[in-house]
C-alpha cells in the first residue's frame, strides 16, 4: 500500500474517531426535554401467512370475540393465545356458536371451535358454552411446545387436527385486529 494513501486513510480514521469522542457526549446530553419517545413494540407478532380473509361481524359474533378474549385473560395467557383462538374460531364456525346442524354437521362437531363430544372435548352443553370451549381450546394450546413462536396455522392445527391444516392462516390478520380492538375494552 503506498505511504501517502495509508497516511491519508489513517488521518480520516483519526478524525472520525475524534469526532465521535467529542460529539458523542455532546449529542447524548442534547436537549432531552424535547426528545420524543420512540414507539416500542411490546410483542412482535409474526407476519400473517398467505392471503387473508375477512368477514363482517354481527353482535353475536362480536360477543363471542369478547368471550374468547375474557377466557384467555382468565387463563392468564397473552394476546397471542387470543389471536390463535379467534382465528381458529373464524375458520371453524365464523365465530358462531353452532349447535347440531343435522346432515350439514361434520360428525358431532359443535360450538365456536367445532369441538366433538365423541373426541373428549366435553358434553354438548359444555362445548356450546363460549367460555368452556375457549378454555378447552387453550388447554390444548398450552400443551403445544413453542406455540407462542410458531406460525398460527401450525399451533391451531396441532390442537384441532383439522382435515384442512393450512386454513387457519387466512384469519390471522382479522383475529389480530379484533384482539387489538377488544383486549383492553
mmCIF file of C-alpha atoms in Angstrom:
data_model
loop_
_atom_site.group_PDB
_atom_site.id
_atom_site.type_symbol
_atom_site.label_atom_id
_atom_site.label_comp_id
_atom_site.label_asym_id
_atom_site.label_seq_id
_atom_site.Cartn_x
_atom_site.Cartn_y
_atom_site.Cartn_z
ATOM 1 C CA UNK A 1 0.000 0.000 0.000
ATOM 2 C CA UNK A 2 1.526 3.356 -0.871
ATOM 3 C CA UNK A 3 2.616 5.533 2.040
ATOM 4 C CA UNK A 4 0.649 8.659 1.101
ATOM 5 C CA UNK A 5 -2.608 6.701 0.733
ATOM 6 C CA UNK A 6 -2.062 4.897 4.052
ATOM 7 C CA UNK A 7 -1.376 8.166 5.885
ATOM 8 C CA UNK A 8 -4.474 9.711 4.346
ATOM 9 C CA UNK A 9 -6.645 6.787 5.457
ATOM 10 C CA UNK A 10 -5.204 6.920 8.971
ATOM 11 C CA UNK A 11 -5.893 10.658 9.118
ATOM 12 C CA UNK A 12 -9.522 10.147 8.059
ATOM 13 C CA UNK A 13 -9.965 7.350 10.602
ATOM 14 C CA UNK A 14 -8.398 9.529 13.307
ATOM 15 C CA UNK A 15 -10.749 12.406 12.517
ATOM 16 C CA UNK A 16 -13.764 10.084 12.604
ATOM 17 C CA UNK A 17 -12.678 8.707 15.969
ATOM 18 C CA UNK A 18 -12.018 12.154 17.413
ATOM 19 C CA UNK A 19 -15.372 13.416 16.138
ATOM 20 C CA UNK A 20 -17.112 10.515 17.854
ATOM 21 C CA UNK A 21 -15.249 11.050 21.102
ATOM 22 C CA UNK A 22 -16.135 14.744 21.255
ATOM 23 C CA UNK A 23 -19.561 14.781 19.607
ATOM 24 C CA UNK A 24 -20.866 11.631 21.326
ATOM 25 C CA UNK A 25 -21.058 13.119 24.840
ATOM 26 C CA UNK A 26 -22.471 16.358 23.473
ATOM 27 C CA UNK A 27 -25.159 14.552 21.495
ATOM 28 C CA UNK A 28 -26.008 12.381 24.489
ATOM 29 C CA UNK A 29 -26.874 15.448 26.564
ATOM 30 C CA UNK A 30 -28.511 17.469 23.823
ATOM 31 C CA UNK A 31 -31.851 18.819 24.999
ATOM 32 C CA UNK A 32 -33.502 15.657 26.384
ATOM 33 C CA UNK A 33 -36.684 17.595 27.253
ATOM 34 C CA UNK A 34 -37.556 17.954 23.582
ATOM 35 C CA UNK A 35 -36.877 14.320 22.789
ATOM 36 C CA UNK A 36 -39.863 12.352 21.528
ATOM 37 C CA UNK A 37 -40.280 8.807 22.892
ATOM 38 C CA UNK A 38 -39.808 6.125 20.288
ATOM 39 C CA UNK A 39 -42.616 3.666 19.694
ATOM 40 C CA UNK A 40 -41.700 0.317 21.162
ATOM 41 C CA UNK A 41 -43.411 -2.914 20.164
ATOM 42 C CA UNK A 42 -44.214 -4.911 23.272
ATOM 43 C CA UNK A 43 -44.583 -8.218 21.482
ATOM 44 C CA UNK A 44 -43.760 -8.775 17.854
ATOM 45 C CA UNK A 45 -46.452 -10.721 16.095
ATOM 46 C CA UNK A 46 -45.424 -12.879 13.182
ATOM 47 C CA UNK A 47 -46.459 -11.658 9.761
ATOM 48 C CA UNK A 48 -49.683 -13.389 8.645
ATOM 49 C CA UNK A 49 -49.127 -16.203 6.178
ATOM 50 C CA UNK A 50 -50.710 -16.169 2.739
ATOM 51 C CA UNK A 51 -53.846 -14.477 1.511
ATOM 52 C CA UNK A 52 -56.051 -13.121 4.263
ATOM 53 C CA UNK A 53 -59.824 -13.446 4.558
ATOM 54 C CA UNK A 54 -62.171 -11.067 6.341
ATOM 55 C CA UNK A 55 -65.831 -11.151 7.312
ATOM 56 C CA UNK A 56 -68.092 -8.510 8.837
ATOM 57 C CA UNK A 57 -69.232 -9.442 12.327
ATOM 58 C CA UNK A 58 -72.697 -9.141 13.806
ATOM 59 C CA UNK A 59 -73.406 -8.539 17.508
ATOM 60 C CA UNK A 60 -73.386 -12.262 18.379
ATOM 61 C CA UNK A 61 -70.020 -12.804 16.691
ATOM 62 C CA UNK A 62 -68.557 -9.736 18.421
ATOM 63 C CA UNK A 63 -69.851 -11.028 21.765
ATOM 64 C CA UNK A 64 -68.095 -14.328 21.032
ATOM 65 C CA UNK A 65 -64.836 -12.461 20.302
ATOM 66 C CA UNK A 66 -65.156 -10.766 23.682
ATOM 67 C CA UNK A 67 -65.922 -14.110 25.365
ATOM 68 C CA UNK A 68 -62.799 -15.678 23.822
ATOM 69 C CA UNK A 69 -60.672 -12.736 24.984
ATOM 70 C CA UNK A 70 -62.163 -12.894 28.501
ATOM 71 C CA UNK A 71 -61.482 -16.635 28.754
ATOM 72 C CA UNK A 72 -57.913 -16.089 27.501
ATOM 73 C CA UNK A 73 -57.301 -13.426 30.138
ATOM 74 C CA UNK A 74 -58.885 -15.615 32.827
ATOM 75 C CA UNK A 75 -56.483 -18.401 31.817
ATOM 76 C CA UNK A 76 -53.603 -15.953 32.270
ATOM 77 C CA UNK A 77 -52.468 -16.236 28.658
ATOM 78 C CA UNK A 78 -51.170 -13.453 26.418
ATOM 79 C CA UNK A 79 -52.826 -11.743 23.468
ATOM 80 C CA UNK A 80 -51.184 -14.195 21.032
ATOM 81 C CA UNK A 81 -53.286 -17.006 22.538
ATOM 82 C CA UNK A 82 -56.430 -14.956 21.900
ATOM 83 C CA UNK A 83 -55.342 -14.296 18.307
ATOM 84 C CA UNK A 84 -54.850 -18.024 17.696
ATOM 85 C CA UNK A 85 -58.176 -18.814 19.374
ATOM 86 C CA UNK A 86 -60.143 -16.241 17.401
ATOM 87 C CA UNK A 87 -58.526 -17.215 14.093
ATOM 88 C CA UNK A 88 -59.371 -20.844 14.838
ATOM 89 C CA UNK A 89 -62.978 -19.963 15.626
ATOM 90 C CA UNK A 90 -63.219 -17.826 12.489
ATOM 91 C CA UNK A 91 -62.190 -20.853 10.447
ATOM 92 C CA UNK A 92 -64.276 -23.410 12.304
ATOM 93 C CA UNK A 93 -67.553 -21.516 12.780
ATOM 94 C CA UNK A 94 -67.128 -17.908 11.597
ATOM 95 C CA UNK A 95 -67.386 -17.059 15.327
ATOM 96 C CA UNK A 96 -70.909 -18.500 15.527
ATOM 97 C CA UNK A 97 -71.731 -20.819 18.402
ATOM 98 C CA UNK A 98 -73.042 -23.677 16.274
ATOM 99 C CA UNK A 99 -75.385 -26.305 17.627
ATOM 100 C CA UNK A 100 -76.084 -29.601 15.893
ATOM 101 C CA UNK A 101 -76.540 -28.939 12.192
ATOM 102 C CA UNK A 102 -78.196 -32.222 11.222
ATOM 103 C CA UNK A 103 -76.906 -33.595 7.925
ATOM 104 C CA UNK A 104 -74.723 -30.500 7.445
ATOM 105 C CA UNK A 105 -72.829 -31.300 10.668
ATOM 106 C CA UNK A 106 -69.255 -32.530 10.486
ATOM 107 C CA UNK A 107 -69.592 -35.634 12.666
ATOM 108 C CA UNK A 108 -70.741 -34.349 16.056
ATOM 109 C CA UNK A 109 -68.852 -31.035 15.953
ATOM 110 C CA UNK A 110 -70.365 -28.164 17.953
ATOM 111 C CA UNK A 111 -69.723 -24.649 19.188
ATOM 112 C CA UNK A 112 -67.238 -21.921 18.290
ATOM 113 C CA UNK A 113 -64.366 -24.356 17.691
ATOM 114 C CA UNK A 114 -66.370 -27.253 16.219
ATOM 115 C CA UNK A 115 -65.250 -29.482 19.067
ATOM 116 C CA UNK A 116 -66.603 -33.015 19.277
ATOM 117 C CA UNK A 117 -68.105 -34.659 22.359
ATOM 118 C CA UNK A 118 -67.053 -38.044 20.927
ATOM 119 C CA UNK A 119 -63.418 -36.834 20.918
ATOM 120 C CA UNK A 120 -63.482 -35.893 24.586
ATOM 121 C CA UNK A 121 -63.900 -32.110 24.328
ATOM 122 C CA UNK A 122 -66.878 -32.150 26.701
ATOM 123 C CA UNK A 123 -70.642 -32.514 26.663
ATOM 124 C CA UNK A 124 -72.707 -30.727 24.005
ATOM 125 C CA UNK A 125 -73.789 -28.222 26.668
ATOM 126 C CA UNK A 126 -70.181 -27.534 27.656
ATOM 127 C CA UNK A 127 -68.891 -27.257 24.105
ATOM 128 C CA UNK A 128 -71.576 -24.719 23.216
ATOM 129 C CA UNK A 129 -70.582 -22.535 26.181
ATOM 130 C CA UNK A 130 -68.073 -19.983 24.753
ATOM 131 C CA UNK A 131 -66.038 -19.768 27.964
ATOM 132 C CA UNK A 132 -65.815 -23.545 28.336
ATOM 133 C CA UNK A 133 -64.969 -24.205 24.689
ATOM 134 C CA UNK A 134 -62.305 -21.479 24.658
ATOM 135 C CA UNK A 135 -60.796 -22.792 27.885
ATOM 136 C CA UNK A 136 -60.732 -26.308 26.398
ATOM 137 C CA UNK A 137 -59.019 -24.997 23.258
ATOM 138 C CA UNK A 138 -56.485 -23.042 25.338
ATOM 139 C CA UNK A 139 -55.754 -26.102 27.458
ATOM 140 C CA UNK A 140 -54.828 -27.928 24.263
ATOM 141 C CA UNK A 141 -52.808 -24.956 23.014
ATOM 142 C CA UNK A 142 -50.759 -24.803 26.219
ATOM 143 C CA UNK A 143 -49.713 -28.409 25.613
ATOM 144 C CA UNK A 144 -48.134 -27.482 22.260
ATOM 145 C CA UNK A 145 -44.423 -26.888 22.801
ATOM 146 C CA UNK A 146 -43.412 -23.489 21.431
ATOM 147 C CA UNK A 147 -46.915 -22.435 20.373
ATOM 148 C CA UNK A 148 -46.073 -18.784 21.144
ATOM 149 C CA UNK A 149 -43.449 -18.661 18.390
ATOM 150 C CA UNK A 150 -44.826 -20.982 15.737
ATOM 151 C CA UNK A 151 -46.992 -19.952 12.787
ATOM 152 C CA UNK A 152 -50.613 -19.543 13.853
ATOM 153 C CA UNK A 153 -51.878 -22.225 11.494
ATOM 154 C CA UNK A 154 -49.428 -24.786 12.930
ATOM 155 C CA UNK A 155 -50.426 -24.014 16.516
ATOM 156 C CA UNK A 156 -54.143 -24.177 15.705
ATOM 157 C CA UNK A 157 -53.772 -27.363 13.667
ATOM 158 C CA UNK A 158 -51.865 -29.119 16.429
ATOM 159 C CA UNK A 159 -54.835 -28.543 18.747
ATOM 160 C CA UNK A 160 -57.662 -29.007 16.254
ATOM 161 C CA UNK A 161 -56.340 -31.770 13.973
ATOM 162 C CA UNK A 162 -58.314 -30.482 11.005
ATOM 163 C CA UNK A 163 -58.623 -32.009 7.562
ATOM 164 C CA UNK A 164 -57.590 -28.550 6.295
ATOM 165 C CA UNK A 165 -54.464 -27.737 8.336
ATOM 166 C CA UNK A 166 -53.467 -24.582 6.470
ATOM 167 C CA UNK A 167 -56.917 -22.955 6.545
ATOM 168 C CA UNK A 168 -56.371 -21.159 9.874
ATOM 169 C CA UNK A 169 -53.678 -18.867 8.454
ATOM 170 C CA UNK A 170 -56.163 -16.869 6.371
ATOM 171 C CA UNK A 171 -57.796 -15.428 9.518
ATOM 172 C CA UNK A 172 -54.671 -14.212 11.326
ATOM 173 C CA UNK A 173 -54.927 -10.546 10.336
ATOM 174 C CA UNK A 174 -58.597 -10.203 11.262
ATOM 175 C CA UNK A 175 -58.011 -12.064 14.535
ATOM 176 C CA UNK A 176 -55.049 -9.795 15.321
ATOM 177 C CA UNK A 177 -57.161 -6.727 14.576
ATOM 178 C CA UNK A 178 -60.033 -7.979 16.754
ATOM 179 C CA UNK A 179 -57.738 -8.682 19.698
ATOM 180 C CA UNK A 180 -56.171 -5.246 19.281
ATOM 181 C CA UNK A 181 -59.621 -3.670 19.257
ATOM 182 C CA UNK A 182 -61.137 -5.574 22.206
ATOM 183 C CA UNK A 183 -58.278 -6.685 24.507
ATOM 184 C CA UNK A 184 -58.446 -3.564 26.676
ATOM 185 C CA UNK A 185 -62.161 -2.863 26.390
#
